[in-house]
mmCIF file of C-alpha atoms in Angstrom:
data_model
loop_
_atom_site.group_PDB
_atom_site.id
_atom_site.type_symbol
_atom_site.label_atom_id
_atom_site.label_comp_id
_atom_site.label_asym_id
_atom_site.label_seq_id
_atom_site.Cartn_x
_atom_site.Cartn_y
_atom_site.Cartn_z
ATOM 1 C CA MET A 307 160.950 2.492 -82.529
ATOM 2 C CA LYS A 308 161.524 -0.397 -80.154
ATOM 3 C CA PRO A 309 158.885 -0.657 -77.391
ATOM 4 C CA LYS A 310 159.893 -0.157 -73.797
ATOM 5 C CA THR A 311 160.397 -3.174 -71.581
ATOM 6 C CA LEU A 312 157.048 -4.180 -70.140
ATOM 7 C CA ASN A 313 156.581 -4.614 -66.411
ATOM 8 C CA ASP A 314 153.421 -6.618 -65.889
ATOM 9 C CA GLU A 315 152.686 -7.854 -62.370
ATOM 10 C CA ARG A 316 150.386 -10.546 -63.751
ATOM 11 C CA PHE A 317 153.443 -12.518 -64.907
ATOM 12 C CA ARG A 318 156.896 -13.501 -63.754
ATOM 13 C CA ASP A 319 159.698 -15.400 -65.452
ATOM 14 C CA VAL A 320 160.439 -18.962 -64.408
ATOM 15 C CA ARG A 321 163.117 -19.152 -61.737
ATOM 16 C CA HIS A 322 166.466 -20.938 -61.690
ATOM 17 C CA VAL A 323 167.041 -20.299 -65.405
ATOM 18 C CA SER A 324 169.831 -18.005 -66.578
ATOM 19 C CA GLU A 325 169.056 -15.043 -68.809
ATOM 20 C CA ASP A 326 170.988 -16.600 -71.677
ATOM 21 C CA SER A 327 169.123 -19.900 -71.367
ATOM 22 C CA LEU A 328 165.790 -18.085 -71.134
ATOM 23 C CA ARG A 329 166.596 -16.101 -74.260
ATOM 24 C CA GLU A 330 167.589 -19.254 -76.185
ATOM 25 C CA TRP A 331 164.462 -21.040 -74.985
ATOM 26 C CA ARG A 332 162.211 -18.224 -76.172
ATOM 27 C CA THR A 333 163.985 -17.990 -79.509
ATOM 28 C CA TYR A 334 163.309 -21.677 -80.026
ATOM 29 C CA LEU A 335 159.623 -21.260 -79.077
ATOM 30 C CA LEU A 336 159.156 -18.387 -81.519
ATOM 31 C CA LYS A 337 160.663 -20.466 -84.301
ATOM 32 C CA GLN A 338 158.267 -23.321 -83.573
ATOM 33 C CA TRP A 339 155.213 -21.112 -83.146
ATOM 34 C CA GLY A 340 155.959 -19.296 -86.385
ATOM 35 C CA GLN A 341 155.516 -22.517 -88.335
ATOM 36 C CA SER A 342 151.910 -23.225 -87.361
ATOM 37 C CA ALA A 343 149.039 -20.961 -86.345
ATOM 38 C CA ILE A 344 147.263 -23.652 -84.355
ATOM 39 C CA SER A 345 150.468 -24.463 -82.463
ATOM 40 C CA PHE A 346 150.910 -20.815 -81.477
ATOM 41 C CA LEU A 347 147.295 -20.094 -80.607
ATOM 42 C CA THR A 348 146.890 -23.182 -78.391
ATOM 43 C CA ALA A 349 150.339 -23.017 -76.810
ATOM 44 C CA VAL A 350 151.245 -22.653 -73.145
ATOM 45 C CA ASP A 351 154.257 -20.444 -72.440
ATOM 46 C CA PRO A 352 156.692 -22.518 -70.369
ATOM 47 C CA THR A 353 159.095 -19.626 -69.750
ATOM 48 C CA SER A 354 156.827 -17.468 -67.583
ATOM 49 C CA ILE A 355 154.178 -17.965 -64.904
ATOM 50 C CA ARG A 356 150.916 -16.171 -64.227
ATOM 51 C CA THR A 357 150.808 -14.820 -60.707
ATOM 52 C CA ASP A 358 147.070 -15.534 -60.436
ATOM 53 C CA GLY A 359 147.781 -19.250 -60.709
ATOM 54 C CA LYS A 360 146.014 -19.731 -64.052
ATOM 55 C CA THR A 361 147.581 -21.733 -66.865
ATOM 56 C CA ASN A 362 149.767 -19.440 -68.953
ATOM 57 C CA TYR A 363 148.109 -19.868 -72.344
ATOM 58 C CA VAL A 364 149.595 -17.707 -75.070
ATOM 59 C CA TRP A 365 146.308 -16.612 -76.691
ATOM 60 C CA ASN A 366 143.192 -15.990 -74.614
ATOM 61 C CA THR A 367 139.926 -14.978 -76.255
ATOM 62 C CA THR A 368 136.790 -13.559 -74.650
ATOM 63 C CA ASP A 369 133.500 -15.374 -74.290
ATOM 64 C CA GLU A 370 131.007 -12.516 -74.522
ATOM 65 C CA ARG A 371 128.173 -14.764 -73.363
ATOM 66 C CA GLU A 372 129.531 -15.138 -69.840
ATOM 67 C CA LYS A 373 128.471 -12.509 -67.308
ATOM 68 C CA VAL A 374 131.782 -12.115 -65.513
ATOM 69 C CA ASP A 375 134.231 -9.235 -65.309
ATOM 70 C CA ASP A 376 136.928 -10.833 -67.466
ATOM 71 C CA PRO A 377 135.627 -13.978 -69.182
ATOM 72 C CA GLU A 378 138.893 -14.925 -70.850
ATOM 73 C CA LYS A 379 139.132 -18.315 -72.489
ATOM 74 C CA PRO A 380 142.159 -20.102 -73.960
ATOM 75 C CA PHE A 381 141.990 -20.621 -77.704
ATOM 76 C CA PRO A 382 140.316 -24.028 -78.188
ATOM 77 C CA ASN A 383 142.243 -26.961 -79.587
ATOM 78 C CA TRP A 384 139.443 -28.009 -81.948
ATOM 79 C CA LEU A 385 140.222 -30.074 -85.003
ATOM 80 C CA TYR A 386 137.978 -28.127 -87.351
ATOM 81 C CA LEU A 387 139.915 -24.913 -86.652
ATOM 82 C CA ALA A 388 143.141 -26.555 -87.805
ATOM 83 C CA VAL A 389 141.238 -27.695 -90.906
ATOM 84 C CA LEU A 390 139.926 -24.151 -91.451
ATOM 85 C CA PHE A 391 143.420 -22.667 -91.261
ATOM 86 C CA ASP A 392 144.674 -25.209 -93.759
ATOM 87 C CA LEU A 393 141.840 -24.432 -96.174
ATOM 88 C CA ILE A 394 142.431 -20.677 -96.222
ATOM 89 C CA GLU A 395 146.098 -21.316 -96.992
ATOM 90 C CA ARG A 396 145.273 -23.723 -99.823
ATOM 91 C CA TYR A 397 142.487 -21.858 -101.615
ATOM 92 C CA ALA A 398 142.235 -18.336 -103.022
ATOM 93 C CA VAL A 399 138.539 -18.026 -102.138
ATOM 94 C CA VAL A 400 136.890 -19.684 -99.128
ATOM 95 C CA GLY A 401 133.229 -19.228 -98.225
ATOM 96 C CA ILE A 402 131.889 -20.175 -94.811
ATOM 97 C CA GLN A 403 128.204 -20.606 -94.034
ATOM 98 C CA LYS A 404 128.186 -20.752 -90.263
ATOM 99 C CA SER A 405 125.839 -20.877 -87.337
ATOM 100 C CA ARG A 406 126.103 -18.105 -84.785
ATOM 101 C CA GLN A 407 128.687 -18.503 -82.013
ATOM 102 C CA ALA A 408 130.625 -20.969 -84.189
ATOM 103 C CA PHE A 409 133.912 -19.253 -83.261
ATOM 104 C CA ALA A 410 134.653 -18.613 -86.949
ATOM 105 C CA THR A 411 135.195 -14.842 -86.753
ATOM 106 C CA THR A 412 137.251 -15.132 -83.572
ATOM 107 C CA SER A 413 139.404 -17.832 -85.164
ATOM 108 C CA LEU A 414 140.000 -15.860 -88.367
ATOM 109 C CA MET A 415 141.048 -12.784 -86.377
ATOM 110 C CA ALA A 416 143.436 -14.924 -84.315
ATOM 111 C CA TYR A 417 144.845 -16.351 -87.534
ATOM 112 C CA ALA A 418 145.235 -12.828 -88.952
ATOM 113 C CA PHE A 419 147.256 -11.880 -85.869
ATOM 114 C CA TRP A 420 149.517 -14.927 -86.191
ATOM 115 C CA GLU A 421 150.065 -14.395 -89.905
ATOM 116 C CA CYS A 422 150.891 -10.685 -89.562
ATOM 117 C CA ALA A 423 153.051 -11.239 -86.480
ATOM 118 C CA PHE A 424 155.213 -13.997 -87.939
ATOM 119 C CA LYS A 425 155.262 -13.136 -91.649
ATOM 120 C CA ARG A 426 156.721 -9.972 -93.122
ATOM 121 C CA SER A 427 154.819 -7.281 -95.008
ATOM 122 C CA ARG A 428 151.373 -8.889 -94.874
ATOM 123 C CA LYS A 429 148.250 -6.792 -95.296
ATOM 124 C CA THR A 430 144.873 -8.099 -94.114
ATOM 125 C CA LEU A 431 141.631 -6.191 -94.735
ATOM 126 C CA VAL A 432 138.676 -6.878 -92.429
ATOM 127 C CA SER A 433 135.289 -5.740 -93.749
ATOM 128 C CA LYS A 434 132.047 -5.248 -91.814
ATOM 129 C CA ALA A 435 128.876 -3.359 -92.695
ATOM 130 C CA THR A 436 130.079 -0.243 -90.815
ATOM 131 C CA LEU A 437 133.482 1.050 -89.769
ATOM 132 C CA PRO A 438 132.694 1.001 -86.009
ATOM 133 C CA GLU A 439 131.739 -2.668 -86.324
ATOM 134 C CA ALA A 440 134.956 -3.476 -88.166
ATOM 135 C CA GLN A 441 137.021 -1.561 -85.608
ATOM 136 C CA GLU A 442 135.259 -3.350 -82.768
ATOM 137 C CA ILE A 443 136.206 -6.728 -84.241
ATOM 138 C CA ILE A 444 139.935 -6.036 -84.496
ATOM 139 C CA GLU A 445 139.919 -4.389 -81.056
ATOM 140 C CA ALA A 446 138.085 -7.201 -79.251
ATOM 141 C CA LYS A 447 139.561 -10.131 -81.127
ATOM 142 C CA ILE A 448 143.147 -8.987 -81.749
ATOM 143 C CA ARG A 449 144.187 -6.132 -79.459
ATOM 144 C CA VAL A 450 142.526 -7.493 -76.313
ATOM 145 C CA PRO A 451 143.982 -11.036 -76.618
ATOM 146 C CA TRP A 452 147.386 -9.527 -77.451
ATOM 147 C CA GLY A 453 147.200 -7.545 -74.196
ATOM 148 C CA ARG A 454 146.782 -10.818 -72.291
ATOM 149 C CA MET A 455 149.965 -12.380 -73.666
ATOM 150 C CA PRO A 456 153.103 -12.693 -71.512
ATOM 151 C CA PRO A 457 155.036 -9.403 -71.564
ATOM 152 C CA TRP A 458 158.142 -10.831 -73.274
ATOM 153 C CA LEU A 459 155.971 -12.067 -76.125
ATOM 154 C CA ARG A 460 154.193 -8.737 -76.472
ATOM 155 C CA GLU A 461 157.574 -7.033 -76.743
ATOM 156 C CA VAL A 462 158.636 -9.339 -79.572
ATOM 157 C CA LEU A 463 155.255 -9.212 -81.355
ATOM 158 C CA TRP A 464 154.536 -5.556 -80.639
ATOM 159 C CA ILE A 465 151.460 -3.877 -82.141
ATOM 160 C CA ASP A 466 150.491 -0.206 -82.114
ATOM 161 C CA ASP A 467 147.347 0.817 -80.227
ATOM 162 C CA LYS A 468 146.375 3.596 -82.664
ATOM 163 C CA PRO A 469 144.649 4.381 -84.964
ATOM 164 C CA ALA A 470 141.500 2.415 -84.176
ATOM 165 C CA ASN A 471 141.096 1.131 -87.726
ATOM 166 C CA LYS A 472 144.660 -0.203 -88.101
ATOM 167 C CA ILE A 473 146.867 -2.616 -86.228
ATOM 168 C CA ARG A 474 150.508 -2.219 -87.241
ATOM 169 C CA PHE A 475 153.072 -4.888 -86.396
ATOM 170 C CA ARG A 476 156.355 -3.130 -85.786
ATOM 171 C CA ASN A 477 158.737 -6.034 -86.193
ATOM 172 C CA SER A 478 157.177 -7.598 -89.296
ATOM 173 C CA GLY A 479 155.923 -4.497 -91.085
ATOM 174 C CA SER A 480 152.507 -6.121 -91.481
ATOM 175 C CA VAL A 481 149.132 -4.494 -90.909
ATOM 176 C CA VAL A 482 145.469 -5.368 -90.274
ATOM 177 C CA ILE A 483 143.036 -2.738 -91.567
ATOM 178 C CA ALA A 484 139.362 -2.462 -90.593
ATOM 179 C CA VAL A 485 137.104 -1.130 -93.355
ATOM 180 C CA ALA A 486 133.386 -0.461 -93.807
ATOM 181 C CA GLN A 487 131.670 -2.102 -96.764
ATOM 182 C CA ASN A 488 131.265 1.156 -98.713
ATOM 183 C CA ALA A 489 134.936 2.061 -98.225
ATOM 184 C CA ALA A 490 136.071 -1.507 -98.762
ATOM 185 C CA VAL A 491 135.393 -1.358 -102.492
ATOM 186 C CA ARG A 492 137.506 1.789 -102.914
ATOM 187 C CA THR A 493 140.247 0.392 -100.677
ATOM 188 C CA MET A 494 140.395 -2.893 -102.557
ATOM 189 C CA ARG A 495 140.729 -1.100 -105.879
ATOM 190 C CA GLY A 496 143.635 0.976 -104.616
ATOM 191 C CA VAL A 497 145.838 -1.513 -102.771
ATOM 192 C CA THR A 498 147.127 -5.068 -102.937
ATOM 193 C CA ALA A 499 146.246 -7.254 -99.959
ATOM 194 C CA SER A 500 147.528 -10.578 -98.699
ATOM 195 C CA ARG A 501 144.096 -11.510 -97.374
ATOM 196 C CA VAL A 502 140.575 -10.054 -97.327
ATOM 197 C CA ILE A 503 138.140 -11.201 -94.626
ATOM 198 C CA VAL A 504 134.472 -10.277 -95.139
ATOM 199 C CA ASP A 505 132.502 -10.879 -91.965
ATOM 200 C CA GLU A 506 128.720 -11.428 -92.169
ATOM 201 C CA ALA A 507 128.934 -11.106 -95.942
ATOM 202 C CA ALA A 508 125.204 -11.617 -96.498
ATOM 203 C CA PHE A 509 124.499 -8.428 -94.540
ATOM 204 C CA GLN A 510 126.834 -6.333 -96.712
ATOM 205 C CA GLN A 511 124.937 -4.916 -99.663
ATOM 206 C CA PHE A 512 128.170 -4.139 -101.509
ATOM 207 C CA PHE A 513 129.466 -7.690 -101.238
ATOM 208 C CA ASP A 514 129.194 -8.301 -104.987
ATOM 209 C CA ALA A 515 131.232 -5.162 -105.743
ATOM 210 C CA MET A 516 133.751 -6.084 -103.040
ATOM 211 C CA MET A 517 134.303 -9.521 -104.538
ATOM 212 C CA ARG A 518 134.797 -8.102 -108.021
ATOM 213 C CA ALA A 519 137.284 -5.559 -106.645
ATOM 214 C CA ALA A 520 139.076 -8.016 -104.360
ATOM 215 C CA LEU A 521 139.571 -10.936 -106.736
ATOM 216 C CA PRO A 522 142.327 -9.245 -108.822
ATOM 217 C CA MET A 523 144.151 -7.679 -105.844
ATOM 218 C CA SER A 524 144.128 -10.219 -103.017
ATOM 219 C CA ALA A 525 145.910 -13.536 -102.702
ATOM 220 C CA SER A 526 143.125 -14.795 -100.418
ATOM 221 C CA ILE A 527 139.483 -13.937 -99.826
ATOM 222 C CA VAL A 528 137.554 -15.417 -96.900
ATOM 223 C CA ALA A 529 133.831 -14.614 -96.773
ATOM 224 C CA LEU A 530 131.728 -15.862 -93.885
ATOM 225 C CA THR A 531 128.127 -15.338 -92.945
ATOM 226 C CA SER A 532 125.467 -16.671 -90.627
ATOM 227 C CA ALA A 533 122.590 -15.462 -92.833
ATOM 228 C CA ASP A 534 120.811 -17.105 -95.744
ATOM 229 C CA GLY A 535 120.343 -15.949 -99.314
ATOM 230 C CA GLY A 536 117.405 -13.724 -98.395
ATOM 231 C CA GLU A 537 119.618 -11.049 -96.813
ATOM 232 C CA VAL A 538 120.857 -7.967 -98.684
ATOM 233 C CA GLY A 539 124.145 -9.538 -99.766
ATOM 234 C CA GLY A 540 123.036 -13.119 -99.506
ATOM 235 C CA GLN A 541 122.410 -13.787 -103.190
ATOM 236 C CA ALA A 542 125.828 -12.381 -104.120
ATOM 237 C CA PHE A 543 127.379 -14.646 -101.486
ATOM 238 C CA MET A 544 125.576 -17.659 -103.004
ATOM 239 C CA ASP A 545 126.528 -16.694 -106.550
ATOM 240 C CA HIS A 546 130.215 -15.971 -105.981
ATOM 241 C CA LEU A 547 130.754 -19.150 -104.000
ATOM 242 C CA GLY A 548 128.722 -21.262 -106.419
ATOM 243 C CA LEU A 549 126.380 -22.388 -103.655
ATOM 244 C CA ASN A 550 123.407 -22.531 -106.003
ATOM 245 C CA ASN A 551 125.056 -25.551 -107.604
ATOM 246 C CA PRO A 552 124.271 -28.737 -105.612
ATOM 247 C CA GLU A 553 127.566 -30.242 -106.788
ATOM 248 C CA ARG A 554 129.420 -27.581 -104.789
ATOM 249 C CA LEU A 555 127.659 -28.630 -101.575
ATOM 250 C CA LYS A 556 129.196 -32.099 -101.399
ATOM 251 C CA PRO A 557 131.084 -32.791 -98.145
ATOM 252 C CA LEU A 558 134.840 -32.318 -98.259
ATOM 253 C CA ALA A 559 136.858 -35.509 -98.479
ATOM 254 C CA LEU A 560 139.178 -34.518 -95.653
ATOM 255 C CA ASP A 561 141.869 -36.820 -94.344
ATOM 256 C CA PHE A 562 141.150 -36.329 -90.647
ATOM 257 C CA GLU A 563 143.638 -39.056 -89.776
ATOM 258 C CA GLY A 564 146.279 -36.742 -91.196
ATOM 259 C CA PHE A 565 145.953 -34.677 -88.038
ATOM 260 C CA GLN A 566 148.072 -36.191 -85.303
ATOM 261 C CA LYS A 567 147.643 -35.215 -81.681
ATOM 262 C CA ARG A 568 151.003 -34.424 -80.165
ATOM 263 C CA GLY A 569 150.820 -33.405 -76.541
ATOM 264 C CA GLU A 570 148.209 -30.638 -76.409
ATOM 265 C CA LEU A 571 148.667 -29.552 -80.029
ATOM 266 C CA LEU A 572 146.987 -30.728 -83.200
ATOM 267 C CA VAL A 573 149.604 -30.614 -85.935
ATOM 268 C CA PRO A 574 148.516 -31.202 -89.558
ATOM 269 C CA THR A 575 150.530 -33.578 -91.688
ATOM 270 C CA LYS A 576 150.726 -33.192 -95.448
ATOM 271 C CA TRP A 577 147.512 -33.725 -97.392
ATOM 272 C CA SER A 578 147.323 -34.823 -101.011
ATOM 273 C CA ASP A 579 145.510 -32.587 -103.482
ATOM 274 C CA ASP A 580 142.816 -35.245 -103.834
ATOM 275 C CA ASP A 581 141.817 -34.754 -100.204
ATOM 276 C CA LEU A 582 140.062 -31.521 -101.078
ATOM 277 C CA ASP A 583 138.887 -32.203 -104.644
ATOM 278 C CA ALA A 584 135.257 -31.808 -103.579
ATOM 279 C CA LEU A 585 135.717 -28.061 -103.545
#
């Protein structure tokens, strides 16, 4: 069912542009944004204006550390996020040992939105220790930023607001599913997924079982954690990612010059396979 036309007083269309020209302009933007996650997430919508005078960024996250009513922040144009997105496209299994507040979880949820919005029939599973935690992640880091997008873009990239553990994308047929660690193993054995994201993997005691269940059924597994090997799932995280082997801890030989800054966007150029042979 097609969503109703949204009337949002926070936005208005640019003036002195015909409806046909506006429609062609937006079609062109969608085509460009669908080619690169970082281009979409850091974009400014030139076809509409925010009535509060703020810059009309397409994707606005929330900085939970700020004590304000609505601490929205535009998605940052940081080079390492473009590198991260490239890595999870190139490799079937990616492990991330991160510090807290590194923006990794927020970035992966934003990427999951972009992938499911612009690619057909994708299925992304998001695992946390408990179901409420997993639901909170997809609510805060996907549904809330989606609700801040310009209304015309929300209409095109429409998502359902229920149930709490699923985000369905009407136009693409894709879905993001939040699962608890104990249910994740059963879910992974029963379905095929495009991508599995395990957040705070070292705190999930069933991480080893999840990895064994996910490897045959998912095209991509991304496991991230801010904990060390002493946590309940930490040793399994170290073992599956080969982090006990010092050879696996060598820095990546990334071609950072392959990222060219064009306007306000960082657009990756093609890398050779040798660029990432340290993995």
